[in-house]
CSV table of C-alpha atoms in Angstrom, one decimal:
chain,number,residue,atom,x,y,z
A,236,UNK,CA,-15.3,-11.9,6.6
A,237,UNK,CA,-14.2,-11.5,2.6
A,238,UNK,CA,-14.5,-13.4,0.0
A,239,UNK,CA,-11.5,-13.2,-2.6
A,240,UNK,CA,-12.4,-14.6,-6.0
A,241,UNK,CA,-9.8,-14.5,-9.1
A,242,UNK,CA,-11.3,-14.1,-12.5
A,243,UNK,CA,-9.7,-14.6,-16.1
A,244,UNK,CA,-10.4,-12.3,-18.9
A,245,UNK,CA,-13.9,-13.8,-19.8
A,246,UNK,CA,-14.7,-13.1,-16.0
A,247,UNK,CA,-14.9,-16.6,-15.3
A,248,UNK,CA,-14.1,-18.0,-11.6
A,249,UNK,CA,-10.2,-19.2,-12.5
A,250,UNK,CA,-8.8,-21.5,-9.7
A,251,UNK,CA,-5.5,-22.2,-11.7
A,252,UNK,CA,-3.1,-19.8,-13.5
A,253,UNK,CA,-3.4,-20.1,-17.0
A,254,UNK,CA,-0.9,-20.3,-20.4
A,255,UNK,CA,-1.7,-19.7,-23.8
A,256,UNK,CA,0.1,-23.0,-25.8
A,257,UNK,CA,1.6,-22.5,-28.9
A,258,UNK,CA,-1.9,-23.3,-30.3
A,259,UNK,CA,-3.6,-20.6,-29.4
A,260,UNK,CA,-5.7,-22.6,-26.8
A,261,UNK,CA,-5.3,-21.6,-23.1
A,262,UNK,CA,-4.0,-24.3,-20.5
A,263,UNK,CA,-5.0,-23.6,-16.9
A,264,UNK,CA,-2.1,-26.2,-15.4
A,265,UNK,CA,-0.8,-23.1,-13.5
A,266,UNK,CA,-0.4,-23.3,-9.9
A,267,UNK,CA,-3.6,-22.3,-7.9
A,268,UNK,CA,-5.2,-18.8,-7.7
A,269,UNK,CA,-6.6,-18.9,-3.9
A,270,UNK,CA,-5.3,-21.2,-0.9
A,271,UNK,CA,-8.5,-23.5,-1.5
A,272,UNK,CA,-7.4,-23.9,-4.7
A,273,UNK,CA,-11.5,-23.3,-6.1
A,274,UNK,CA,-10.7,-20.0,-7.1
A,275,UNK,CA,-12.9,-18.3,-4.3
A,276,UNK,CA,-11.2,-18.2,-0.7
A,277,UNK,CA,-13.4,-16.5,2.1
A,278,UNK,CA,-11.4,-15.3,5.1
A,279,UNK,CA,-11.5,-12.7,8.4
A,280,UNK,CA,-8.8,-10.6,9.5
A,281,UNK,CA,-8.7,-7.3,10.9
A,282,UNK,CA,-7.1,-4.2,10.0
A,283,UNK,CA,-5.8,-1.5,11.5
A,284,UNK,CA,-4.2,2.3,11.4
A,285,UNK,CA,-2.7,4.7,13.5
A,286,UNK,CA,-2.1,8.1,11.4
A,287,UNK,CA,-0.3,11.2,13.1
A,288,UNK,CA,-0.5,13.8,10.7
A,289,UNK,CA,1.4,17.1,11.5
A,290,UNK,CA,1.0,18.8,7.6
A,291,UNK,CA,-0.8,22.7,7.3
A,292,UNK,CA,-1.5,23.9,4.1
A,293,UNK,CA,0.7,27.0,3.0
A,294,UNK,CA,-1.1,29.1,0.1
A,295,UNK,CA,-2.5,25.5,-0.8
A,296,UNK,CA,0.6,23.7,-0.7
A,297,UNK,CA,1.3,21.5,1.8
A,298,UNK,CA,4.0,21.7,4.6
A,299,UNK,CA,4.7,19.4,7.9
A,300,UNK,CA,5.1,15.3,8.2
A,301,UNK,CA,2.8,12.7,8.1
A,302,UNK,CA,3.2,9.1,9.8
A,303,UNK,CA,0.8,6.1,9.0
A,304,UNK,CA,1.3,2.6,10.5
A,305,UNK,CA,-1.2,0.2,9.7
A,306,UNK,CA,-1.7,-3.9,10.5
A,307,UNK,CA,-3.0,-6.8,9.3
A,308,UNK,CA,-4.0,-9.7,10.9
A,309,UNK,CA,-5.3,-12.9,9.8
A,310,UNK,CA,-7.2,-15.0,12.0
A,311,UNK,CA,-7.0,-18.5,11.2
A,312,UNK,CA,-10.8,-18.0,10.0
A,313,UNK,CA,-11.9,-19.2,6.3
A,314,UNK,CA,-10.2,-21.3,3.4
A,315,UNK,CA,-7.5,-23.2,4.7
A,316,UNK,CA,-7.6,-21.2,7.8
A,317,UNK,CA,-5.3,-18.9,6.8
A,318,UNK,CA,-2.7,-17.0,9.1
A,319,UNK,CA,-0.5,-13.6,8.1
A,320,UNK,CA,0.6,-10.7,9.7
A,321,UNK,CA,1.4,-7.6,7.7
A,322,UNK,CA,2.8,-4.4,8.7
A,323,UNK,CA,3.5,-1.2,6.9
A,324,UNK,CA,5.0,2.5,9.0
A,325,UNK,CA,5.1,5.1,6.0
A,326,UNK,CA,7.0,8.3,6.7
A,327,UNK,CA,6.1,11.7,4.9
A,328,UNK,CA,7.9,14.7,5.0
A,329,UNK,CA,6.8,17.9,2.8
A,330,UNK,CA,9.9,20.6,3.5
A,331,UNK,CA,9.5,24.0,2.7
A,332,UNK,CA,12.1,25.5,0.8
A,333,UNK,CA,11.5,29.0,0.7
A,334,UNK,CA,9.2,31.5,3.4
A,335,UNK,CA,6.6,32.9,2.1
A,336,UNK,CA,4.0,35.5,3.2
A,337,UNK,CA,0.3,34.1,3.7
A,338,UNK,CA,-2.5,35.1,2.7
A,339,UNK,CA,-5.1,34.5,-0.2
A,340,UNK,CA,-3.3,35.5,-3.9
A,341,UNK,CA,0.2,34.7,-2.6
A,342,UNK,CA,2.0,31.7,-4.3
A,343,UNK,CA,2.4,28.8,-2.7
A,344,UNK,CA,6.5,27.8,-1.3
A,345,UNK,CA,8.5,25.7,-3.2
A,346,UNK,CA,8.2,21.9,-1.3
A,347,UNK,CA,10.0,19.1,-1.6
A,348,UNK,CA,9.1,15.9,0.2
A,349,UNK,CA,10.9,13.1,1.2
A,350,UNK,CA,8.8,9.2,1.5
A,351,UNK,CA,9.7,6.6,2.8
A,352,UNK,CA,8.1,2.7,3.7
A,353,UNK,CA,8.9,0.1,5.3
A,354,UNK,CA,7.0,-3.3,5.5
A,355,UNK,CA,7.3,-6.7,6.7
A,356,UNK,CA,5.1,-9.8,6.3
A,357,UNK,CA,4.8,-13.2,7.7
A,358,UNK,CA,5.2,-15.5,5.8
A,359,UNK,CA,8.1,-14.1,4.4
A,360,UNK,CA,7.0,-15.0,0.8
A,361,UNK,CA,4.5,-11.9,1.0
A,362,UNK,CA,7.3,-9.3,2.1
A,363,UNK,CA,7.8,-6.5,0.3
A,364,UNK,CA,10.5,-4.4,1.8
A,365,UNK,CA,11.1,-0.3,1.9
A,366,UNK,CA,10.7,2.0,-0.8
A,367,UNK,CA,12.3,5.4,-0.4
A,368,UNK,CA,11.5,8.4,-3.0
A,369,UNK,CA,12.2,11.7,-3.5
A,370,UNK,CA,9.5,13.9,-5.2
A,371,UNK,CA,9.7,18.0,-6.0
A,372,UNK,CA,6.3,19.1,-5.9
A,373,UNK,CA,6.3,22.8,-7.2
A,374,UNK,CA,8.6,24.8,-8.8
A,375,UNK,CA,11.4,26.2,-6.5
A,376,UNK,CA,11.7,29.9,-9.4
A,377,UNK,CA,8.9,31.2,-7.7
């Protein structure tokens, strides 16, 4: 079981978004902050994650593929008995550019690696769909 509490900036409990008006004074007409709609939700749900990681350091840097899929699962359990399903497969691939000979002094290879996510969610208001990104880790004039 969790308990989910949203806060404004005084750190009070804050069950409505809130505006500043023209004023200067805050309004907090904003739709609600939790399902309940008190500002403090409590609800189970379980969680899990499968990880196959295939990655070997090289001279320290880091060479292979990684996979992670993880769930979540709400349960009908807590404020409003809330359901949702959320799923996330993350694909890594570190790719070394250039062999190099191991051992302790040698620099490490040039790497790139590739991400990639996907996710889905129900309800399809929490969905956030794939990112993909390309990242050059170490300098390939080595």
């Amino acid at each position: 079981m969790e308990e989910i509490t949203t806060r404004d900036e005084s750190s009070n409990i804050c069950p409505a978004g809130q505006r500043v008006l023209p004023s200067g004074g805050v309004s907090a007409d904003g739709p609600p902050t939790t399902l309940s709609g008190t500002g403090i939700d409590r609800m189970a749900f379980l969680q899990a994650n499968i990880t196959r990681d295939n990655t070997k350091f090289v001279n320290g840097a880091i060479v292979g593929e990684r996979n992670v899929f993880q769930l979540d699962q709400g349960l009908f359990i807590g404020s409003k008995f809330p359901f949702f399903n959320h799923h996330r497969l993350t694909w890594t691939k570190f790719l070394q550019l250039k062999t190099v000979e191991e051992g302790a002094g040698n620099p490490p290879p040039p790497v790139i690696s590739c991400w990639q996510r996907r996710s889905r969610a129900f309800p399809r208001k929490w969905a956030k769909m794939g990112n993909n990104e390309i990242r050059i880790n170490n300098h390939i004039g080595h």
